[in-house]
Amino acid sequence: MATTVTASTLKVTVKEEITLNGKKHEYKQEQSIASVNMIAQRIVRVPTSLKTILSFGAAIGAGTYANSDVKYIRVTNLDDTNYITLGLMDTSADTAYFKIDKGETMVFHNTNIEAKTDGAVFGTFSDIDTINAQANTAAVDIEIFVASSQS
């Protein structure tokens, strides 16, 4: 069976506007991400214990995205009160944690990570194996969007 899905271009826009002292300051950046033929969008309730929300590997599997195919990841905290801790982890012990406050969004354009706690110089990127989330004081709903180019 041949696929009937035609790859398309994902358009991402970042826009900032502020008026200070009567003068408007504005920035707008548009990016086109070509060859997207798979998207996944879902809302997930994150508990106050650390849970895996996305998994990555060398190949697509049950609940796993292929690292080399991922082109865009967005995680949005839909809560109006609580923050989440978002963790990016790989098996070689590179881990980074981010605080995503109520209503905030974090975007990634690939699954590469390198983390240092000892002040050492940059080594080499490795692939993220999981993205985990944990709510701070009460369960939080988040939205996850992933775009990739499945081979």
One Martini backbone bead per residue (centre of mass of N, CA, C, O) as a GRO file, in nm:
protein
  151
    1MET     BB    1   0.095   0.037   0.024
    2ALA     BB    2   0.044   0.360  -0.047
    3THR     BB    3   0.066   0.668   0.028
    4THR     BB    4  -0.168   0.963   0.079
    5VAL     BB    5   0.046   1.146   0.198
    6THR     BB    6   0.130   1.485   0.177
    7ALA     BB    7   0.369   1.681   0.202
    8SER     BB    8   0.441   1.973   0.403
    9THR     BB    9   0.430   2.308   0.532
   10LEU     BB   10   0.537   2.449   0.821
   11LYS     BB   11   0.413   2.734   0.994
   12VAL     BB   12   0.604   2.969   1.189
   13THR     BB   13   0.517   3.225   1.436
   14VAL     BB   14   0.682   3.515   1.569
   15LYS     BB   15   0.540   3.764   1.797
   16GLU     BB   16   0.616   4.108   1.889
   17GLU     BB   17   0.459   4.353   2.117
   18ILE     BB   18   0.530   4.704   2.203
   19THR     BB   19   0.457   4.997   2.406
   20LEU     BB   20   0.694   5.267   2.455
   21ASN     BB   21   0.652   5.583   2.499
   22GLY     BB   22   0.457   5.566   2.226
   23LYS     BB   23   0.635   5.329   2.103
   24LYS     BB   24   0.645   5.090   1.862
   25HIS     BB   25   0.739   4.747   1.905
   26GLU     BB   26   0.842   4.503   1.652
   27TYR     BB   27   0.829   4.138   1.594
   28LYS     BB   28   0.880   3.912   1.303
   29GLN     BB   29   0.888   3.550   1.258
   30GLU     BB   30   0.921   3.331   0.983
   31GLN     BB   31   0.877   2.973   0.939
   32SER     BB   32   0.973   2.706   0.720
   33ILE     BB   33   0.878   2.356   0.730
   34ALA     BB   34   0.965   2.104   0.545
   35SER     BB   35   0.842   1.781   0.492
   36VAL     BB   36   0.571   1.733   0.638
   37ASN     BB   37   0.396   1.399   0.730
   38MET     BB   38   0.377   1.439   1.057
   39ILE     BB   39   0.136   1.465   1.324
   40ALA     BB   40   0.103   1.556   1.679
   41GLN     BB   41  -0.189   1.618   1.889
   42ARG     BB   42  -0.211   1.687   2.249
   43ILE     BB   43  -0.369   1.636   2.562
   44VAL     BB   44  -0.213   1.646   2.891
   45ARG     BB   45  -0.203   1.517   3.212
   46VAL     BB   46  -0.002   1.642   3.473
   47PRO     BB   47   0.147   1.542   3.739
   48THR     BB   48   0.344   1.557   4.050
   49SER     BB   49   0.492   1.347   3.880
   50LEU     BB   50   0.725   1.217   3.686
   51LYS     BB   51   0.659   1.215   3.326
   52THR     BB   52   0.635   1.079   3.023
   53ILE     BB   53   0.553   1.249   2.700
   54LEU     BB   54   0.821   1.175   2.529
   55SER     BB   55   0.972   0.966   2.271
   56PHE     BB   56   1.300   0.857   2.150
   57GLY     BB   57   1.468   0.729   1.847
   58ALA     BB   58   1.589   0.561   1.568
   59ALA     BB   59   1.286   0.462   1.563
   60ILE     BB   60   0.977   0.386   1.509
   61GLY     BB   61   0.729   0.344   1.769
   62ALA     BB   62   0.563   0.297   2.040
   63GLY     BB   63   0.555   0.628   2.122
   64THR     BB   64   0.793   0.679   1.902
   65TYR     BB   65   1.032   0.896   1.778
   66ALA     BB   66   1.240   0.988   1.529
   67ASN     BB   67   1.499   1.190   1.560
   68SER     BB   68   1.564   1.251   1.247
   69ASP     BB   69   1.248   1.352   1.191
   70VAL     BB   70   1.241   1.583   1.379
   71LYS     BB   71   1.126   1.945   1.348
   72TYR     BB   72   0.895   1.983   1.585
   73ILE     BB   73   0.833   2.121   1.921
   74ARG     BB   74   0.543   2.165   2.142
   75VAL     BB   75   0.495   2.314   2.473
   76THR     BB   76   0.189   2.382   2.658
   77ASN     BB   77   0.065   2.560   2.925
   78LEU     BB   78  -0.286   2.554   3.025
   79ASP     BB   79  -0.260   2.681   3.285
   80ASP     BB   80  -0.363   2.945   3.541
   81THR     BB   81  -0.132   2.868   3.789
   82ASN     BB   82   0.068   2.638   3.713
   83TYR     BB   83   0.364   2.478   3.685
   84ILE     BB   84   0.624   2.321   3.496
   85THR     BB   85   0.852   2.057   3.460
   86LEU     BB   86   1.093   2.029   3.202
   87GLY     BB   87   1.249   1.730   3.071
   88LEU     BB   88   1.567   1.658   2.921
   89MET     BB   89   1.672   1.325   2.811
   90ASP     BB   90   1.955   1.105   2.821
   91THR     BB   91   2.154   0.815   2.846
   92SER     BB   92   2.426   1.009   2.894
   93ALA     BB   93   2.314   1.226   3.126
   94ASP     BB   94   2.165   1.439   2.977
   95THR     BB   95   2.018   1.724   3.152
   96ALA     BB   96   1.721   1.936   3.132
   97TYR     BB   97   1.554   2.209   3.299
   98PHE     BB   98   1.222   2.362   3.283
   99LYS     BB   99   1.022   2.644   3.336
  100ILE     BB  100   0.662   2.634   3.283
  101ASP     BB  101   0.445   2.852   3.294
  102LYS     BB  102   0.162   2.980   3.283
  103GLY     BB  103   0.089   2.988   2.935
  104GLU     BB  104   0.346   2.865   2.835
  105THR     BB  105   0.610   2.814   2.582
  106MET     BB  106   0.792   2.544   2.421
  107VAL     BB  107   1.055   2.521   2.168
  108PHE     BB  108   1.162   2.274   1.921
  109HIS     BB  109   1.380   2.172   1.626
  110ASN     BB  110   1.498   1.928   1.795
  111THR     BB  111   1.693   1.641   1.966
  112ASN     BB  112   1.925   1.813   2.091
  113ILE     BB  113   2.191   1.760   2.348
  114GLU     BB  114   2.385   1.955   2.598
  115ALA     BB  115   2.526   1.907   2.927
  116LYS     BB  116   2.671   2.115   3.195
  117THR     BB  117   2.805   2.133   3.547
  118ASP     BB  118   3.143   2.198   3.528
  119GLY     BB  119   3.222   2.415   3.289
  120ALA     BB  120   3.264   2.278   3.044
  121VAL     BB  121   3.309   2.234   2.735
  122PHE     BB  122   3.194   2.161   2.454
  123GLY     BB  123   3.122   1.865   2.293
  124THR     BB  124   2.840   1.688   2.214
  125PHE     BB  125   2.572   1.587   2.070
  126SER     BB  126   2.266   1.441   2.173
  127ASP     BB  127   1.992   1.250   2.205
  128ILE     BB  128   1.684   1.258   2.294
  129ASP     BB  129   1.476   1.027   2.474
  130THR     BB  130   1.319   1.229   2.675
  131ILE     BB  131   1.014   1.391   2.779
  132ASN     BB  132   0.938   1.553   3.081
  133ALA     BB  133   0.678   1.595   3.341
  134GLN     BB  134   0.590   1.835   3.617
  135ALA     BB  135   0.392   1.932   3.856
  136ASN     BB  136   0.391   2.129   4.137
  137THR     BB  137   0.075   2.119   4.301
  138ALA     BB  138  -0.098   2.043   4.040
  139ALA     BB  139  -0.253   1.941   3.795
  140VAL     BB  140  -0.169   1.967   3.438
  141ASP     BB  141  -0.237   2.099   3.130
  142ILE     BB  142  -0.109   1.999   2.812
  143GLU     BB  143   0.038   2.079   2.496
  144ILE     BB  144   0.122   1.870   2.215
  145PHE     BB  145   0.356   1.920   1.934
  146VAL     BB  146   0.442   1.719   1.643
  147ALA     BB  147   0.688   1.735   1.377
  148SER     BB  148   0.751   1.523   1.087
  149SER     BB  149   0.966   1.308   0.861
  150GLN     BB  150   0.876   1.035   0.758
  151SER     BB  151   1.028   0.752   0.594
   0.00000   0.00000   0.00000
